[in-house]
Tab-separated table of C-alpha atoms in Angstrom:
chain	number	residue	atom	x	y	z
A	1	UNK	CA	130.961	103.455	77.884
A	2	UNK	CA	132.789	101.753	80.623
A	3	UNK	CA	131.882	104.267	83.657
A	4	UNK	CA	128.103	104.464	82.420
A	5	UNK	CA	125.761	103.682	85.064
A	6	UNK	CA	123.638	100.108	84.696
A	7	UNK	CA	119.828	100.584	84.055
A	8	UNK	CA	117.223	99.185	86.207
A	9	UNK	CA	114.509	97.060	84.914
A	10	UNK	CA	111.811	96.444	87.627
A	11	UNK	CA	109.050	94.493	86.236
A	12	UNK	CA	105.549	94.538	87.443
A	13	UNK	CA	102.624	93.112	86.293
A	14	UNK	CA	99.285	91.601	87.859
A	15	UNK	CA	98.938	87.898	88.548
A	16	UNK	CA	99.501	85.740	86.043
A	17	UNK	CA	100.495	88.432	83.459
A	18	UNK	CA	103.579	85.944	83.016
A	19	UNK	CA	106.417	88.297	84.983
A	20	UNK	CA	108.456	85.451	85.923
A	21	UNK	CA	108.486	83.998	82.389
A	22	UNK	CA	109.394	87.396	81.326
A	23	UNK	CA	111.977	87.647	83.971
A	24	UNK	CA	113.489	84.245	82.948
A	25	UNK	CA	113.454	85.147	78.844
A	26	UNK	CA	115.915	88.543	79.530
A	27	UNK	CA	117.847	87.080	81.605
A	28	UNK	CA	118.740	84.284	79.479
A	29	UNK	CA	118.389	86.495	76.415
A	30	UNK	CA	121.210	88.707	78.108
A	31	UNK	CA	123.118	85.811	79.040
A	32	UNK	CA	123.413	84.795	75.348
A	33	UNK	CA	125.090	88.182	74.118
A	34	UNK	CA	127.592	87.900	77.192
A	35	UNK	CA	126.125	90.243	78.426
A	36	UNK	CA	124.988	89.030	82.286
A	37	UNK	CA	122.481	91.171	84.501
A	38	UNK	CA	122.349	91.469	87.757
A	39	UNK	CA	118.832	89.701	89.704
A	40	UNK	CA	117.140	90.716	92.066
A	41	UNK	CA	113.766	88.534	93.492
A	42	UNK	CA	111.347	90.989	96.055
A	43	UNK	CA	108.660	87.544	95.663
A	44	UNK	CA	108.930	86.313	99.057
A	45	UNK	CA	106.358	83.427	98.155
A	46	UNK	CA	107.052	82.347	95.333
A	47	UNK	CA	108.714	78.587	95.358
A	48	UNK	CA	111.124	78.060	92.487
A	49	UNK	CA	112.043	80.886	90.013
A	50	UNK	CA	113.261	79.848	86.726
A	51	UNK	CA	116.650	82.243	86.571
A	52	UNK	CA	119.609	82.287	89.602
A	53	UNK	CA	119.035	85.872	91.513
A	54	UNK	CA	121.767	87.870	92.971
A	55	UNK	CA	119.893	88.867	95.698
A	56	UNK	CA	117.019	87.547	96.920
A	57	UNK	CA	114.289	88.303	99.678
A	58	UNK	CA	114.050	84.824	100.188
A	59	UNK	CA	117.947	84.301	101.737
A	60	UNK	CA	116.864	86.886	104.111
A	61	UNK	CA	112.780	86.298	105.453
A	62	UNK	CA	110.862	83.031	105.419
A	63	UNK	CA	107.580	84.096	104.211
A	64	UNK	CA	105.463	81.302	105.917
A	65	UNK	CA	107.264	82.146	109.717
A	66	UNK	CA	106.476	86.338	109.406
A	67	UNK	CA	102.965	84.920	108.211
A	68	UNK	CA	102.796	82.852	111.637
A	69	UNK	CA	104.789	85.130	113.853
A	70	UNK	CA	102.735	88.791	113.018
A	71	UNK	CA	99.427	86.185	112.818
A	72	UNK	CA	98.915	87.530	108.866
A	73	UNK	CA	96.933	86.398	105.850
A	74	UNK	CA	99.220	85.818	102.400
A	75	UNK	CA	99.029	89.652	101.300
A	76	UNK	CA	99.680	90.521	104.655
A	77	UNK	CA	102.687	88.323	105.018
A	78	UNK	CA	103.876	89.566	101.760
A	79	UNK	CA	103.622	93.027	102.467
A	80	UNK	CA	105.641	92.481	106.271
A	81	UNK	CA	108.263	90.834	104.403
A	82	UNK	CA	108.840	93.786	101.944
A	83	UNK	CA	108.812	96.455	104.670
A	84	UNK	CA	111.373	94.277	106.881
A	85	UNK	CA	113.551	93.939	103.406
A	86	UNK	CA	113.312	97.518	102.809
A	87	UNK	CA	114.988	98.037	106.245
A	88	UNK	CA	118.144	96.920	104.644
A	89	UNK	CA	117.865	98.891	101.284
A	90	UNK	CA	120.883	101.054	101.867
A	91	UNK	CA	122.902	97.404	102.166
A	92	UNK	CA	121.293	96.615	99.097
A	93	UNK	CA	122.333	99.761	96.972
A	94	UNK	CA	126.288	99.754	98.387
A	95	UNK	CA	126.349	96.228	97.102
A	96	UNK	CA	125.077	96.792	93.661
A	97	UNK	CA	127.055	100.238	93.456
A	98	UNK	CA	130.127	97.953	94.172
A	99	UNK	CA	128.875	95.387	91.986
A	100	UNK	CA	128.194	97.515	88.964
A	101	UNK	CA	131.536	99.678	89.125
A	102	UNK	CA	134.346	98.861	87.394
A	103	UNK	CA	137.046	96.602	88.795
A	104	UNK	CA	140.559	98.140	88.597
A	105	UNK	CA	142.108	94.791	89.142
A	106	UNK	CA	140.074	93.092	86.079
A	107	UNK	CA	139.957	96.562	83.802
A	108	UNK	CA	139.073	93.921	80.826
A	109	UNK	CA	136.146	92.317	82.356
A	110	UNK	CA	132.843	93.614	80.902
A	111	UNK	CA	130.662	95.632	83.628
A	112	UNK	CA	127.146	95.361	83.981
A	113	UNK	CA	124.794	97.290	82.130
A	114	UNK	CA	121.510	95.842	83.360
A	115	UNK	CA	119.496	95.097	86.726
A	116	UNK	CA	116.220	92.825	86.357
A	117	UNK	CA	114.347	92.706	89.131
A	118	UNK	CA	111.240	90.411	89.944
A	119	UNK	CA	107.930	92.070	91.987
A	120	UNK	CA	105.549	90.082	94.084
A	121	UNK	CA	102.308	89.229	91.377
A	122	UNK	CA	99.982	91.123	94.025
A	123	UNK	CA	101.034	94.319	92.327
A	124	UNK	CA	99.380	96.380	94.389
A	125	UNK	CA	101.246	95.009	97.429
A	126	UNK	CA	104.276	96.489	96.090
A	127	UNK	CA	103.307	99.458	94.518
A	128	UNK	CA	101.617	101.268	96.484
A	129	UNK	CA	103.518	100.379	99.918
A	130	UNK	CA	105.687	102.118	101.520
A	131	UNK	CA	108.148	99.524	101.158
A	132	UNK	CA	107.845	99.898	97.242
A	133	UNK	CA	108.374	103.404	97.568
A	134	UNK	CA	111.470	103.313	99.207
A	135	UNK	CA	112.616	100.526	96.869
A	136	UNK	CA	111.801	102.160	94.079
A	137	UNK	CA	113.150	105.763	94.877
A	138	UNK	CA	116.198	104.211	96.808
A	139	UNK	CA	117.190	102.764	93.134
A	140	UNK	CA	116.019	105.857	91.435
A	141	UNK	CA	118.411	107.784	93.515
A	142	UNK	CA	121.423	105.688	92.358
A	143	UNK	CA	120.484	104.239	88.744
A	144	UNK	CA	118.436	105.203	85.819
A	145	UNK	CA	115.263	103.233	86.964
A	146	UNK	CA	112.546	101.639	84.331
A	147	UNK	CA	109.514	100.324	85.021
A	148	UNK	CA	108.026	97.056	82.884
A	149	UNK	CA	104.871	96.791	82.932
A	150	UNK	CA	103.485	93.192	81.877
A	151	UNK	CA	99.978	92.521	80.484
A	152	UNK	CA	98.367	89.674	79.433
A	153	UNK	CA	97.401	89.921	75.984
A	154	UNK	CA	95.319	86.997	75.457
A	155	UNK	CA	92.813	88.405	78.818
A	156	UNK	CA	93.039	92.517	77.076
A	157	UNK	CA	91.126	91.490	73.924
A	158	UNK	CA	87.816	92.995	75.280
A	159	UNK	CA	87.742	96.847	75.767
A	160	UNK	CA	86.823	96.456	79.296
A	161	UNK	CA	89.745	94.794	80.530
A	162	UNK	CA	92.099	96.672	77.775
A	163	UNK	CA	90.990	99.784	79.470
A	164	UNK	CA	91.137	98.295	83.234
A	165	UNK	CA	95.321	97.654	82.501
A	166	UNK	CA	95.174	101.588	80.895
A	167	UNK	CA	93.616	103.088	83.699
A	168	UNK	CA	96.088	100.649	86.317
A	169	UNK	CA	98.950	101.908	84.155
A	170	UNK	CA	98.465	105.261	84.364
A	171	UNK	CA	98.149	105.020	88.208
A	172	UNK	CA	101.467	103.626	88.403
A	173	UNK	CA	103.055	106.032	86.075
A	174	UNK	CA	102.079	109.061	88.131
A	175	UNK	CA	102.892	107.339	91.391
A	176	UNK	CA	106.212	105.936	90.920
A	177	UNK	CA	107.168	109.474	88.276
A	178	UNK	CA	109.301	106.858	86.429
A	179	UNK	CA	109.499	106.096	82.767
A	180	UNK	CA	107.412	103.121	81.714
A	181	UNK	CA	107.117	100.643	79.143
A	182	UNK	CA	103.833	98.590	78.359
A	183	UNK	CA	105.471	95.046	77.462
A	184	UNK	CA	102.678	93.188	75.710
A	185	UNK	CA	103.050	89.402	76.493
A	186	UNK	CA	101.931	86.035	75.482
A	187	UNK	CA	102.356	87.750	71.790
A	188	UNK	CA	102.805	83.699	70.589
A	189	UNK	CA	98.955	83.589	71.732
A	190	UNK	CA	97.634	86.343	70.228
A	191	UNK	CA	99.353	89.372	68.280
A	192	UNK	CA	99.081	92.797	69.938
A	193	UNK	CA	98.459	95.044	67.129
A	194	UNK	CA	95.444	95.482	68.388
A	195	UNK	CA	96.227	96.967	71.329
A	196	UNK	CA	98.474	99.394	69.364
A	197	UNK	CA	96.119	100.457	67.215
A	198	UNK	CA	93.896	101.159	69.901
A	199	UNK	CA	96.200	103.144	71.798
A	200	UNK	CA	97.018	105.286	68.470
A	201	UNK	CA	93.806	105.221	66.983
A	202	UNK	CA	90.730	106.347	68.582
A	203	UNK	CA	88.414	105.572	66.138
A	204	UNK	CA	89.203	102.186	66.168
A	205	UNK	CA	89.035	101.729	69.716
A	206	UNK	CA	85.348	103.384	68.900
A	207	UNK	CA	84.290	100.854	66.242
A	208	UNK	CA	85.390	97.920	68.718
A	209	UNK	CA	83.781	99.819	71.600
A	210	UNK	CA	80.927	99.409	69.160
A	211	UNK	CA	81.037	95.744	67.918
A	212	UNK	CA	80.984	94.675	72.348
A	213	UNK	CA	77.954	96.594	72.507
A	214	UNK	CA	75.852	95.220	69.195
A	215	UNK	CA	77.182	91.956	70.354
A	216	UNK	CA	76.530	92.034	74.006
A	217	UNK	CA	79.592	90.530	74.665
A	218	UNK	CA	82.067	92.204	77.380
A	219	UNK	CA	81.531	95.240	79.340
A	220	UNK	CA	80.538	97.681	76.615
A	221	UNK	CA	76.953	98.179	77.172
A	222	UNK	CA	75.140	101.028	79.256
A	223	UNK	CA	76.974	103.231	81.671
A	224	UNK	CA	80.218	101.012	81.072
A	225	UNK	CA	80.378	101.943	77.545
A	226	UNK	CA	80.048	105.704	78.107
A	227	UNK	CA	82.726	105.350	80.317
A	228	UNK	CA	85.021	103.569	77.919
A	229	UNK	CA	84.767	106.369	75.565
A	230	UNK	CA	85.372	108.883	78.090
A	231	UNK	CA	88.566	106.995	79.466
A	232	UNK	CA	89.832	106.316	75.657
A	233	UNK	CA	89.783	109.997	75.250
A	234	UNK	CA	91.151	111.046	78.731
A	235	UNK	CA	94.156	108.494	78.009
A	236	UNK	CA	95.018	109.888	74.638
A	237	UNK	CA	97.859	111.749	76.293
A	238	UNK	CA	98.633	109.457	78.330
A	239	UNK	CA	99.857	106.966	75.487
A	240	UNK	CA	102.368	109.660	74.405
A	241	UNK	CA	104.474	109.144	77.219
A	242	UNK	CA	104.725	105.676	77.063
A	243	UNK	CA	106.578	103.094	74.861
A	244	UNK	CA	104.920	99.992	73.779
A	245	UNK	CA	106.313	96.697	72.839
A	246	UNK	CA	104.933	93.226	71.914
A	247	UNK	CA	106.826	90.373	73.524
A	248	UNK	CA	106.671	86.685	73.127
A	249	UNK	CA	107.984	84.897	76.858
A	250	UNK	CA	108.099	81.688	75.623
A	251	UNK	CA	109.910	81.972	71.731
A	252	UNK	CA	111.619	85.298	72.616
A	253	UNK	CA	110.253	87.278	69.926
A	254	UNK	CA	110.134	91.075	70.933
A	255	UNK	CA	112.868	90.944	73.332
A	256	UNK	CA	115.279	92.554	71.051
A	257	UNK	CA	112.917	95.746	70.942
A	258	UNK	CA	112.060	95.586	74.615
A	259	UNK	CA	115.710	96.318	74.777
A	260	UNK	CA	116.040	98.996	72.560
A	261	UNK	CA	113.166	100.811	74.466
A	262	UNK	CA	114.979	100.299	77.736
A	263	UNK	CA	118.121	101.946	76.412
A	264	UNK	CA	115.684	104.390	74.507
A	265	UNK	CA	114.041	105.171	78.194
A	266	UNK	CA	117.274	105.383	80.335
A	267	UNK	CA	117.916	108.184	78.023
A	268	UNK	CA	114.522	109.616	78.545
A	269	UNK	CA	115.400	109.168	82.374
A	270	UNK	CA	118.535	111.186	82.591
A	271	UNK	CA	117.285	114.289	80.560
A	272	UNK	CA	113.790	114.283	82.122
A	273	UNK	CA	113.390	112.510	84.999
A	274	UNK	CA	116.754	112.864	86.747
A	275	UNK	CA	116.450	116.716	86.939
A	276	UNK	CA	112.865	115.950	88.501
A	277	UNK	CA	114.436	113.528	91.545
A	278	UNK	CA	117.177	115.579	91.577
A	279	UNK	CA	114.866	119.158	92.197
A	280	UNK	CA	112.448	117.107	94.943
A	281	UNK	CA	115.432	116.073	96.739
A	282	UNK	CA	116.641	119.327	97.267
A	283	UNK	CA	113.141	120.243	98.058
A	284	UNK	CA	112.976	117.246	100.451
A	285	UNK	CA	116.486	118.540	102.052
A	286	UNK	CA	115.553	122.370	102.322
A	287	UNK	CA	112.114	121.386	104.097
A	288	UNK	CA	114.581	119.769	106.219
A	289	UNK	CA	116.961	122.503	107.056
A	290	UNK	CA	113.844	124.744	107.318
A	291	UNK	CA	111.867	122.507	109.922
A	292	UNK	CA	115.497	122.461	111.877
A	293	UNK	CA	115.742	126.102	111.873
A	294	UNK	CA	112.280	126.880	113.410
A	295	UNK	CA	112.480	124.301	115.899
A	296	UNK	CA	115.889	126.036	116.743
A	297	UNK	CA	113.959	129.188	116.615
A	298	UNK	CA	111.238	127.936	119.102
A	299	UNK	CA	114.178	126.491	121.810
A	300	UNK	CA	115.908	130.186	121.776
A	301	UNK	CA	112.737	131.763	121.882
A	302	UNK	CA	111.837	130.002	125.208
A	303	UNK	CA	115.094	130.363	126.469
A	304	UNK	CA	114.907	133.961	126.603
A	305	UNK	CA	113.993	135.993	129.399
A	306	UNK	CA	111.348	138.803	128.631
A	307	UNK	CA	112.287	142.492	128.263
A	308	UNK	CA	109.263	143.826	129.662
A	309	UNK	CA	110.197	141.965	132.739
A	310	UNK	CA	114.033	142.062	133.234
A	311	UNK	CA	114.622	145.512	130.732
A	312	UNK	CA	117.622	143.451	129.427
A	313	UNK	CA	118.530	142.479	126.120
A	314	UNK	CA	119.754	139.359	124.715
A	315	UNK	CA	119.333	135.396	126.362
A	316	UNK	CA	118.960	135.186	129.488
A	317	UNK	CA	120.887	132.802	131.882
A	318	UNK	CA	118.893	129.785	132.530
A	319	UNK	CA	119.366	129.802	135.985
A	320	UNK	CA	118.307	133.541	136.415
A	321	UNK	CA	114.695	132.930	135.084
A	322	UNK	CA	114.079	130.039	137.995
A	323	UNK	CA	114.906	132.005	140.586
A	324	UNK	CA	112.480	134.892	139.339
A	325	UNK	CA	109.208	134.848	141.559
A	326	UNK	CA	108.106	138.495	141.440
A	327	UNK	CA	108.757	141.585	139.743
A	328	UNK	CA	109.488	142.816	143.316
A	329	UNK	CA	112.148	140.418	143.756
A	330	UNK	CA	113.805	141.851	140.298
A	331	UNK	CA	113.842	144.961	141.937
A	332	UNK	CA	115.410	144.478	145.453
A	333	UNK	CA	118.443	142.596	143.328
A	334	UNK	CA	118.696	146.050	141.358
A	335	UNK	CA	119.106	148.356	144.192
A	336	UNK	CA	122.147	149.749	145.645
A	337	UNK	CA	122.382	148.979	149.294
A	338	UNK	CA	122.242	144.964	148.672
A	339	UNK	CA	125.082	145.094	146.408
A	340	UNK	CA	127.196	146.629	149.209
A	341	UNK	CA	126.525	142.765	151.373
A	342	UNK	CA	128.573	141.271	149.498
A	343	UNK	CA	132.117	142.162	150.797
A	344	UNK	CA	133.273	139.655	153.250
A	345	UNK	CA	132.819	140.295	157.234
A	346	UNK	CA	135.834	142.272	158.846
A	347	UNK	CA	137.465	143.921	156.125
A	348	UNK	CA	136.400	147.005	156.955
A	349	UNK	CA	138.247	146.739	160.433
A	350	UNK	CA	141.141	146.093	159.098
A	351	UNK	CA	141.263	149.201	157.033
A	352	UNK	CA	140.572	151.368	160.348
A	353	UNK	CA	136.994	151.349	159.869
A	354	UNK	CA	135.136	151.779	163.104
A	355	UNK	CA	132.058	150.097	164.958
A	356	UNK	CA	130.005	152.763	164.223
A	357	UNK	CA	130.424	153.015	160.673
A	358	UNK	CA	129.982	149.162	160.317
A	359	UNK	CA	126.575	149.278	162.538
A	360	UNK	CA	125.634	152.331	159.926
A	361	UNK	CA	126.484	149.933	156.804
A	362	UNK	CA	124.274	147.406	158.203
A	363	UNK	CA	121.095	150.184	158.847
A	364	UNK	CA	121.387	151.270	155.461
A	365	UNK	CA	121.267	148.018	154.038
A	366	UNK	CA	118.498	147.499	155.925
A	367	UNK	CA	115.967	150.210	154.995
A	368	UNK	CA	116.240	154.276	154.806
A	369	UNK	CA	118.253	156.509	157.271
A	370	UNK	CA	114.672	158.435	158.078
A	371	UNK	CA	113.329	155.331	160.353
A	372	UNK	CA	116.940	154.500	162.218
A	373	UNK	CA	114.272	155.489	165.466
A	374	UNK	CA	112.010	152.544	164.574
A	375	UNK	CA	114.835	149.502	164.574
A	376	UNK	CA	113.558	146.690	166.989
A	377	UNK	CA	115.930	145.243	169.609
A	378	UNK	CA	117.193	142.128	167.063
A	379	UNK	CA	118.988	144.297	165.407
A	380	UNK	CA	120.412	146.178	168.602
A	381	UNK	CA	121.237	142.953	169.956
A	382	UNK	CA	123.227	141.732	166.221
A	383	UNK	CA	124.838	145.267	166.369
A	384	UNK	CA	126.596	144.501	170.378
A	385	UNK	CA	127.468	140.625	168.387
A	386	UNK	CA	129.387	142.679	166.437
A	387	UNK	CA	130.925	144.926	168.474
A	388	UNK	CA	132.139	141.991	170.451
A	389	UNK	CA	133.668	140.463	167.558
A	390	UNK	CA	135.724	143.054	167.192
A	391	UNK	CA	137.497	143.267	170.400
């Protein structure tokens, strides 16, 4: 279907597990049933890729000057580089949104249906930043998202290592929550059956476990061996959930039913793992809201004046609660007789009110009418001032 979103293939692999070979095979592979990706290289050190990338790190970060500027070692250079790059990821999803969407003015034209994109061979680098995170997710959010794992199967013969690329596996599954597909390479150098047999079949995994340790070859013998046979049996339900695929990088053979398990795991995405990202980021939002109303909470809380202080109810003007010293102070600004100062000088005249019942206003805003005998001569002397003022 025309308005059915592309699928994202981001390949991983560790070092020399042949991802760029891999990388190179699809594309071209796509390229020969008209049918074009769109690339995407996150290898800031690699020199020369075999395929023509849409987007690549390298236009945007020379890996040799962040090495020298930030004073870093290779892995440290790569992983700068990544979390600069992933600065810009919301640039990088409007362009492949527009990209990938259908263009009105061409309706014929085909769209594209698939992204490839190329990881850095220090695996861990890029999984478990936070740079690959936010890559990862940030593509999640917009596309149904694959991971490809690539192993070496010439280097998995032994149980050892065959286990090692299990156990690496299953820590990437769980961390990036994405559907996954174990892409068996270098199938023109030895066959993977193997491998699947081992991963279906525990008893032959066993009898090979077995053979290592009779022979003394590999890492089957003592402690490593009982731990073999505990992983095989841990991992048993772990191999249900993934898909499994032999794949030749250099003749192409495979690639036709890597594809088919892409298309079979983009389903898998949208009825499993969609609802999943779609129920965290509500969870991620309402966290959100809920952190913004208790911080709200906290600022009205301290704006408030308290009741057993002022006996009011409601916020309190900010201004009021700076100009509270004491609760005596609260209580003068209560009373009756300073409420009557506030009616402008002379007023009173002017209605016919006398000097005598002015200098009485001024007593009883003083103190009580019982201690009139005890006023001190300032205020005899202010009393004449305003008798004066009045003639």
């Amino acid at each position: 279907m025309a308005t059915e979103k592309p699928v994202a293939i981001v390949c991983v692999g560790m070092a020399g597990s042949g991802k760029t070979t891999f990388m190179q095979r699809i594309n071209s592979h796509l390229h020969s049933k008209r049918d074009p990706p769109y690339v995407i290289n996150l290898d800031p050190a690699v020199r020369n890729v075999p395929f023509e990338s849409n987007i690549d790190i390298r236009d945007s970060l020379n890996y040799k000057e962040v090495m020298k500027e930030y004073n870093l070692g290779p892995n440290g250079g790569i992983l700068t580089s990544l979390n600069i790059f992933s600065t810009k990821i919301d640039q990088i999803i409007n362009i492949l949104e527009k990209r990938t969407a259908p263009n009105p003015e061409t309706p014929k034209a085909k769209p594209i249906r698939n992204i490839i994109v190329d990881t850095p061979g220090q695996i861990e680098v890029f999984v478990w930043s936070a740079s690959g995170s936010i890559l990862l997710d940030s593509l999640a959010s917009s596309f149904p998202t694959v991971i490809a794992y690539i192993i070496d199967t010439p280097r998995t013969s032994s149980t050892s290592t065959f286990m090692s690329n299990m156990l690496y596996a299953c820590s990437i599954l769980y961390k990036t929550k994405l559907p996954m597909i174990l892409v068996f390479n270098k199938t023109d150098v030895r066959d993977a059956e193997f491998a699947k047999e081992w991963m279906t079949d525990f008893e032959s995994f066993q009898a090979a476990l077995r053979a290592e340790e009779a022979s003394g070859n590999g890492g089957g013998s003592g402690y490593m061996g009982t731990l073999l046979n505990s992983m095989s049996l841990m991992l048993e339900e772990f191999y249900k959930h993934l898909s499994v695929v032999g794949v030749s990088s250099m003749t192409g053979q495979g690639v036709d039913d890597f594809f088919s398990a892409v298309k079979e795991k983009a389903q898998v995405f949208q009825r499993d793992y969609q609802p999943e990202l779609d129920k965290r980021r509500e969870q991620a939002k309402q966290m959100k809201t809920d952190k913004k109303d208790r911080e709200l909470g906290k600022m009205m809380k301290d704006m408030e004046v308290s009741d057993s202080v002022t006996g009011q109810k409601g916020p309190a003007k900010p201004v009021q609660r700076h100009h509270v010293d004491t609760v005596s102070d609260l209580e003068d600004s209560d009373s009756e007789p300073e409420a009557k100062l506030v009616e402008p000088d002379g007023e009173g005249s002017e209605e016919g009110e006398d000097e005598e019942g002015l200098t009485k206003r001024y007593k009883d805003a003083l103190g009580d009418e019982g201690q009139n005998s005890k006023q001190s001569a300032s205020e005899e002397s202010f009393a004449r001032y305003l008798r004066q003022g009045q003639m």
